[in-house]
PDB file of C-alpha atoms in Angstrom:
ATOM      1  CA  MET W1040     -25.542 128.315 -31.056  1.00 51.00           C
ATOM      2  CA  THR W1041     -24.869 125.106 -32.622  1.00 57.00           C
ATOM      3  CA  CYS W1042     -23.839 121.966 -31.472  1.00 54.00           C
ATOM      4  CA  SER W1043     -20.629 120.901 -32.490  1.00 53.00           C
ATOM      5  CA  ALA W1044     -19.942 116.720 -32.828  1.00 57.00           C
ATOM      6  CA  VAL W1045     -16.374 117.288 -31.606  1.00 67.00           C
ATOM      7  CA  ASP W1046     -17.469 117.579 -27.908  1.00 79.00           C
ATOM      8  CA  PRO W1047     -19.243 114.811 -27.561  1.00 79.00           C
ATOM      9  CA  GLN W1048     -20.704 116.359 -23.430  1.00 82.00           C
ATOM     10  CA  GLU W1049     -21.968 119.309 -25.296  1.00 84.00           C
ATOM     11  CA  LEU W1050     -24.222 117.195 -28.152  1.00 82.00           C
ATOM     12  CA  ALA W1051     -25.728 114.906 -25.339  1.00 81.00           C
ATOM     13  CA  ARG W1052     -26.890 117.861 -24.123  1.00 85.00           C
ATOM     14  CA  CYS W1053     -28.243 119.537 -26.416  1.00 88.00           C
ATOM     15  CA  ARG W1054     -29.897 117.039 -27.340  1.00 86.00           C
ATOM     16  CA  ARG W1055     -31.509 115.715 -24.158  1.00 88.00           C
ATOM     17  CA  GLY W1056     -32.618 119.805 -23.781  1.00 90.00           C
ATOM     18  CA  VAL W1057     -34.109 119.057 -26.847  1.00 91.00           C
ATOM     19  CA  PHE W1058     -35.954 115.780 -26.544  1.00 92.00           C
ATOM     20  CA  LEU W1059     -37.061 117.364 -22.996  1.00 94.00           C
ATOM     21  CA  ALA W1060     -38.339 120.867 -24.276  1.00 95.00           C
ATOM     22  CA  LEU W1061     -40.290 118.659 -27.315  1.00 95.00           C
ATOM     23  CA  PHE W1062     -41.870 116.009 -23.828  1.00 96.00           C
ATOM     24  CA  THR W1063     -42.786 118.793 -22.348  1.00 97.00           C
ATOM     25  CA  ALA W1064     -44.610 120.951 -26.273  1.00 97.00           C
ATOM     26  CA  LEU W1065     -46.346 117.754 -26.097  1.00 96.00           C
ATOM     27  CA  ALA W1066     -47.706 117.050 -22.275  1.00 96.00           C
ATOM     28  CA  VAL W1067     -48.497 120.194 -22.601  1.00 97.00           C
ATOM     29  CA  VAL W1068     -50.648 119.421 -25.171  1.00 96.00           C
ATOM     30  CA  PHE W1069     -52.699 116.659 -24.277  1.00 95.00           C
ATOM     31  CA  ASN W1070     -53.243 118.264 -20.904  1.00 93.00           C
ATOM     32  CA  VAL W1071     -54.867 120.788 -22.688  1.00 93.00           C
ATOM     33  CA  PHE W1072     -56.693 118.338 -24.674  1.00 93.00           C
ATOM     34  CA  GLU W1073     -58.182 116.751 -21.880  1.00 90.00           C
ATOM     35  CA  PHE W1074     -58.950 119.516 -20.586  1.00 89.00           C
ATOM     36  CA  LEU W1075     -61.531 119.645 -23.454  1.00 89.00           C
ATOM     37  CA  LEU W1076     -62.880 116.280 -23.078  1.00 87.00           C
ATOM     38  CA  PRO W1077     -66.327 115.771 -21.325  1.00 86.00           C
ATOM     39  CA  SER W1078     -65.410 114.618 -17.531  1.00 77.00           C
ATOM     40  CA  PRO W1079     -67.123 111.315 -15.944  1.00 71.00           C
ATOM     41  CA  ALA W1080     -66.448 113.590 -12.354  1.00 66.00           C
ATOM     42  CA  PRO W1081     -64.702 116.490 -11.642  1.00 63.00           C
ATOM     43  CA  TRP W1082     -61.082 115.497 -11.117  1.00 66.00           C
ATOM     44  CA  PHE W1083     -61.400 112.402 -13.919  1.00 74.00           C
ATOM     45  CA  ARG W1084     -58.859 112.319 -16.461  1.00 82.00           C
ATOM     46  CA  LEU W1085     -56.925 109.801 -18.684  1.00 89.00           C
ATOM     47  CA  GLY W1086     -53.377 111.025 -17.916  1.00 90.00           C
ATOM     48  CA  PHE W1087     -52.355 111.028 -21.076  1.00 94.00           C
ATOM     49  CA  ALA W1088     -49.699 113.453 -20.276  1.00 94.00           C
ATOM     50  CA  ASN W1089     -48.104 111.410 -18.180  1.00 95.00           C
ATOM     51  CA  ILE W1090     -46.874 109.311 -20.928  1.00 97.00           C
ATOM     52  CA  LEU W1091     -44.497 112.004 -21.035  1.00 97.00           C
ATOM     53  CA  THR W1092     -42.584 112.338 -18.215  1.00 97.00           C
ATOM     54  CA  LEU W1093     -42.600 108.232 -17.837  1.00 97.00           C
ATOM     55  CA  CYS W1094     -40.805 108.592 -21.278  1.00 96.00           C
ATOM     56  CA  ALA W1095     -38.266 111.421 -19.585  1.00 96.00           C
ATOM     57  CA  LEU W1096     -38.271 108.771 -16.410  1.00 97.00           C
ATOM     58  CA  TYR W1097     -36.845 106.104 -18.498  1.00 96.00           C
ATOM     59  CA  LEU W1098     -34.996 107.249 -20.917  1.00 94.00           C
ATOM     60  CA  PHE W1099     -32.857 110.230 -19.421  1.00 93.00           C
ATOM     61  CA  ASP W1100     -33.589 110.782 -14.971  1.00 94.00           C
ATOM     62  CA  GLY W1101     -35.583 111.679 -12.424  1.00 95.00           C
ATOM     63  CA  ARG W1102     -34.167 115.111 -12.364  1.00 96.00           C
ATOM     64  CA  ALA W1103     -36.141 115.122 -16.117  1.00 96.00           C
ATOM     65  CA  ALA W1104     -39.242 114.144 -15.833  1.00 97.00           C
ATOM     66  CA  TRP W1105     -39.767 116.468 -12.295  1.00 97.00           C
ATOM     67  CA  THR W1106     -39.134 118.739 -15.519  1.00 96.00           C
ATOM     68  CA  VAL W1107     -41.299 118.155 -17.544  1.00 97.00           C
ATOM     69  CA  SER W1108     -44.564 116.609 -15.096  1.00 97.00           C
ATOM     70  CA  ILE W1109     -43.928 120.718 -13.591  1.00 97.00           C
ATOM     71  CA  ALA W1110     -43.924 123.102 -16.796  1.00 97.00           C
ATOM     72  CA  ARG W1111     -46.715 121.335 -18.158  1.00 96.00           C
ATOM     73  CA  ILE W1112     -48.574 121.778 -14.382  1.00 96.00           C
ATOM     74  CA  LEU W1113     -47.888 125.695 -14.837  1.00 96.00           C
ATOM     75  CA  VAL W1114     -47.491 126.329 -18.733  1.00 96.00           C
ATOM     76  CA  GLY W1115     -51.184 123.537 -18.976  1.00 94.00           C
ATOM     77  CA  SER W1116     -52.689 125.778 -16.542  1.00 94.00           C
ATOM     78  CA  LEU W1117     -51.078 128.930 -18.481  1.00 95.00           C
ATOM     79  CA  VAL W1118     -52.784 127.547 -21.627  1.00 95.00           C
ATOM     80  CA  ILE W1119     -56.039 126.890 -19.784  1.00 92.00           C
ATOM     81  CA  GLY W1120     -56.204 129.917 -17.747  1.00 91.00           C
ATOM     82  CA  ASN W1121     -55.923 128.098 -14.072  1.00 89.00           C
ATOM     83  CA  LEU W1122     -52.891 129.361 -12.790  1.00 91.00           C
ATOM     84  CA  PHE W1123     -52.906 129.939  -8.709  1.00 91.00           C
ATOM     85  CA  ALA W1124     -57.270 128.445  -9.378  1.00 89.00           C
ATOM     86  CA  PRO W1125     -58.538 125.637  -6.768  1.00 89.00           C
ATOM     87  CA  GLY W1126     -58.270 123.036 -10.660  1.00 86.00           C
ATOM     88  CA  PHE W1127     -53.933 124.048 -10.166  1.00 91.00           C
ATOM     89  CA  PHE W1128     -53.179 123.584  -7.006  1.00 94.00           C
ATOM     90  CA  LEU W1129     -55.562 120.043  -7.487  1.00 91.00           C
ATOM     91  CA  ALA W1130     -53.118 119.406 -10.361  1.00 92.00           C
ATOM     92  CA  LEU W1131     -49.639 120.401  -8.851  1.00 95.00           C
ATOM     93  CA  THR W1132     -50.256 118.940  -5.087  1.00 95.00           C
ATOM     94  CA  GLY W1133     -51.348 115.415  -7.698  1.00 94.00           C
ATOM     95  CA  GLY W1134     -47.746 115.633  -9.394  1.00 95.00           C
ATOM     96  CA  VAL W1135     -45.917 116.341  -7.036  1.00 97.00           C
ATOM     97  CA  LEU W1136     -46.806 113.221  -4.922  1.00 97.00           C
ATOM     98  CA  ALA W1137     -47.183 111.825  -8.379  1.00 97.00           C
ATOM     99  CA  VAL W1138     -43.194 112.835  -9.711  1.00 97.00           C
ATOM    100  CA  ALA W1139     -41.938 111.525  -5.956  1.00 97.00           C
ATOM    101  CA  LEU W1140     -43.342 108.128  -6.338  1.00 97.00           C
ATOM    102  CA  MET W1141     -42.565 107.050  -9.589  1.00 97.00           C
ATOM    103  CA  THR W1142     -38.967 108.938  -9.227  1.00 97.00           C
ATOM    104  CA  GLY W1143     -38.854 107.799  -5.573  1.00 97.00           C
ATOM    105  CA  ALA W1144     -39.893 104.598  -7.114  1.00 96.00           C
ATOM    106  CA  ARG W1145     -37.442 104.158  -9.934  1.00 96.00           C
ATOM    107  CA  ALA W1146     -34.489 105.081  -8.091  1.00 94.00           C
ATOM    108  CA  LEU W1147     -34.470 101.931  -5.241  1.00 95.00           C
ATOM    109  CA  ALA W1148     -35.974  99.401  -7.547  1.00 93.00           C
ATOM    110  CA  GLY W1149     -34.127  99.770 -11.002  1.00 90.00           C
ATOM    111  CA  GLU W1150     -34.289  98.568 -14.104  1.00 89.00           C
ATOM    112  CA  ARG W1151     -36.699  96.048 -11.918  1.00 94.00           C
ATOM    113  CA  LEU W1152     -39.524  98.787 -12.473  1.00 95.00           C
ATOM    114  CA  GLY W1153     -40.343  99.285 -15.351  1.00 95.00           C
ATOM    115  CA  PRO W1154     -43.327 101.935 -16.463  1.00 97.00           C
ATOM    116  CA  VAL W1155     -46.034  99.931 -16.505  1.00 97.00           C
ATOM    117  CA  GLY W1156     -45.359  99.801 -12.561  1.00 96.00           C
ATOM    118  CA  ALA W1157     -43.992 103.180 -12.474  1.00 97.00           C
ATOM    119  CA  SER W1158     -47.585 104.803 -13.771  1.00 97.00           C
ATOM    120  CA  ALA W1159     -49.908 102.633 -12.475  1.00 97.00           C
ATOM    121  CA  LEU W1160     -48.030 104.148  -8.699  1.00 96.00           C
ATOM    122  CA  GLY W1161     -47.820 108.248  -9.874  1.00 96.00           C
ATOM    123  CA  ALA W1162     -51.701 107.594 -11.293  1.00 96.00           C
ATOM    124  CA  VAL W1163     -52.322 106.516  -7.857  1.00 95.00           C
ATOM    125  CA  GLY W1164     -49.857 108.822  -6.022  1.00 95.00           C
ATOM    126  CA  HIS W1165     -52.212 111.344  -7.926  1.00 94.00           C
ATOM    127  CA  ALA W1166     -55.288 110.784  -7.509  1.00 92.00           C
ATOM    128  CA  PHE W1167     -54.044 110.874  -3.548  1.00 92.00           C
ATOM    129  CA  GLY W1168     -52.565 114.314  -3.857  1.00 93.00           C
ATOM    130  CA  GLN W1169     -55.397 115.708  -5.080  1.00 90.00           C
ATOM    131  CA  LEU W1170     -57.918 114.196  -2.713  1.00 90.00           C
ATOM    132  CA  LEU W1171     -56.019 116.396   0.251  1.00 91.00           C
ATOM    133  CA  MET W1172     -55.819 119.301  -2.056  1.00 90.00           C
ATOM    134  CA  ALA W1173     -59.498 118.934  -2.434  1.00 88.00           C
ATOM    135  CA  ARG W1174     -59.728 117.581   2.186  1.00 87.00           C
ATOM    136  CA  TRP W1175     -57.837 120.497   2.342  1.00 89.00           C
ATOM    137  CA  LEU W1176     -58.713 122.877   0.074  1.00 84.00           C
ATOM    138  CA  LEU W1177     -62.194 122.646  -1.340  1.00 83.00           C
ATOM    139  CA  VAL W1178     -64.386 120.118   0.753  1.00 80.00           C
ATOM    140  CA  GLN W1179     -63.301 120.645   3.952  1.00 81.00           C
ATOM    141  CA  HIS W1180     -65.734 117.796   5.056  1.00 83.00           C
ATOM    142  CA  ASP W1181     -63.858 114.013   6.069  1.00 85.00           C
ATOM    143  CA  GLY W1182     -67.450 112.538   3.665  1.00 81.00           C
ATOM    144  CA  LEU W1183     -65.206 113.083   0.546  1.00 79.00           C
ATOM    145  CA  TRP W1184     -62.588 109.909   1.979  1.00 86.00           C
ATOM    146  CA  LEU W1185     -65.396 108.208   0.883  1.00 85.00           C
ATOM    147  CA  LEU W1186     -64.548 108.741  -2.843  1.00 83.00           C
ATOM    148  CA  LEU W1187     -61.080 107.355  -2.442  1.00 87.00           C
ATOM    149  CA  PRO W1188     -61.703 103.639  -3.771  1.00 90.00           C
ATOM    150  CA  PHE W1189     -63.317 105.478  -6.763  1.00 89.00           C
ATOM    151  CA  PHE W1190     -60.476 108.061  -6.975  1.00 88.00           C
ATOM    152  CA  LEU W1191     -57.911 104.849  -6.908  1.00 91.00           C
ATOM    153  CA  ALA W1192     -59.065 102.394  -8.700  1.00 92.00           C
ATOM    154  CA  PHE W1193     -59.760 104.754 -12.062  1.00 91.00           C
ATOM    155  CA  ALA W1194     -56.162 105.410 -11.561  1.00 92.00           C
ATOM    156  CA  LEU W1195     -54.883 101.743 -11.227  1.00 95.00           C
ATOM    157  CA  VAL W1196     -56.531 101.601 -14.393  1.00 95.00           C
ATOM    158  CA  THR W1197     -55.537 104.764 -16.297  1.00 94.00           C
ATOM    159  CA  GLY W1198     -52.159 104.680 -14.783  1.00 96.00           C
ATOM    160  CA  VAL W1199     -51.853 100.542 -16.736  1.00 97.00           C
ATOM    161  CA  LEU W1200     -52.684 102.218 -20.033  1.00 97.00           C
ATOM    162  CA  ASN W1201     -50.570 105.088 -20.239  1.00 97.00           C
ATOM    163  CA  GLY W1202     -47.615 102.750 -18.365  1.00 97.00           C
ATOM    164  CA  LEU W1203     -48.355  99.827 -21.821  1.00 98.00           C
ATOM    165  CA  ILE W1204     -49.120 103.544 -24.131  1.00 97.00           C
ATOM    166  CA  ALA W1205     -45.284 104.534 -22.542  1.00 97.00           C
ATOM    167  CA  ALA W1206     -43.130 101.384 -22.584  1.00 97.00           C
ATOM    168  CA  LEU W1207     -44.684 101.507 -26.701  1.00 97.00           C
ATOM    169  CA  VAL W1208     -43.512 105.497 -27.457  1.00 95.00           C
ATOM    170  CA  ILE W1209     -40.198 104.561 -24.427  1.00 95.00           C
ATOM    171  CA  GLU W1210     -39.232 101.173 -26.464  1.00 94.00           C
ATOM    172  CA  LYS W1211     -39.205 103.154 -30.200  1.00 92.00           C
ATOM    173  CA  VAL W1212     -37.754 106.025 -28.900  1.00 90.00           C
ATOM    174  CA  ALA W1213     -34.803 104.482 -27.397  1.00 88.00           C
ATOM    175  CA  THR W1214     -34.273 103.691 -31.177  1.00 88.00           C
ATOM    176  CA  HIS W1215     -33.637 106.937 -32.515  1.00 82.00           C
ATOM    177  CA  PRO W1216     -29.641 107.356 -32.761  1.00 79.00           C
ATOM    178  CA  ALA W1217     -29.769 110.058 -30.440  1.00 75.00           C
ATOM    179  CA  PHE W1218     -30.014 107.314 -27.674  1.00 76.00           C
ATOM    180  CA  ALA W1219     -26.952 105.126 -28.389  1.00 69.00           C
ATOM    181  CA  SER W1220     -25.531 105.292 -25.971  1.00 62.00           C
ATOM    182  CA  LEU W1221     -28.076 104.667 -23.596  1.00 58.00           C
ATOM    183  CA  ARG W1222     -28.560 101.653 -25.543  1.00 49.00           C
ATOM    184  CA  ARG W1223     -25.187 100.505 -25.186  1.00 48.00           C
ATOM    185  CA  THR W1224     -25.336 100.410 -20.715  1.00 49.00           C
ATOM    186  CA  HIS W1225     -27.841  98.720 -20.863  1.00 50.00           C
ATOM    187  CA  SER W1226     -26.865  95.760 -23.173  1.00 45.00           C
TER     188      SER W1226
END
């Protein structure tokens, strides 16, 4: 099926689909790449895939962010080979809480919340969600909560870093002709 330039709504829908597919594919690549990197401790990841979730959130909307995040977790788990393993449930719980916080905060704060703030909030939510699931599924001991300050500190650092990268990517991608209508509505 091809899109006709005569129907601007259909063209916008097609462009959205193409960009969301691209964001999702890149998020899966980042997810798998991070899985292959050595980790200083269990569950510690840099969260580069979240950059693409932020791009979807800021270039489109919350629904797009949910699509990229959930698809990345599912497809990434299939590629890595841990679908329905404990790591999958940790990623899913962290991802759901992260996207819920980012989209909720974005809906409440609007343009006042930039990608850096949303990313930091999402990273903290992801870390907390993973610890909740780890407590329920893997380590049924209250001592696990002693790790929370370390997880949150690491999450804040990586969240701010990813937010800064996402802000640069969003600024660059927003200049693409496909986002001309977006620039007009935000000007």
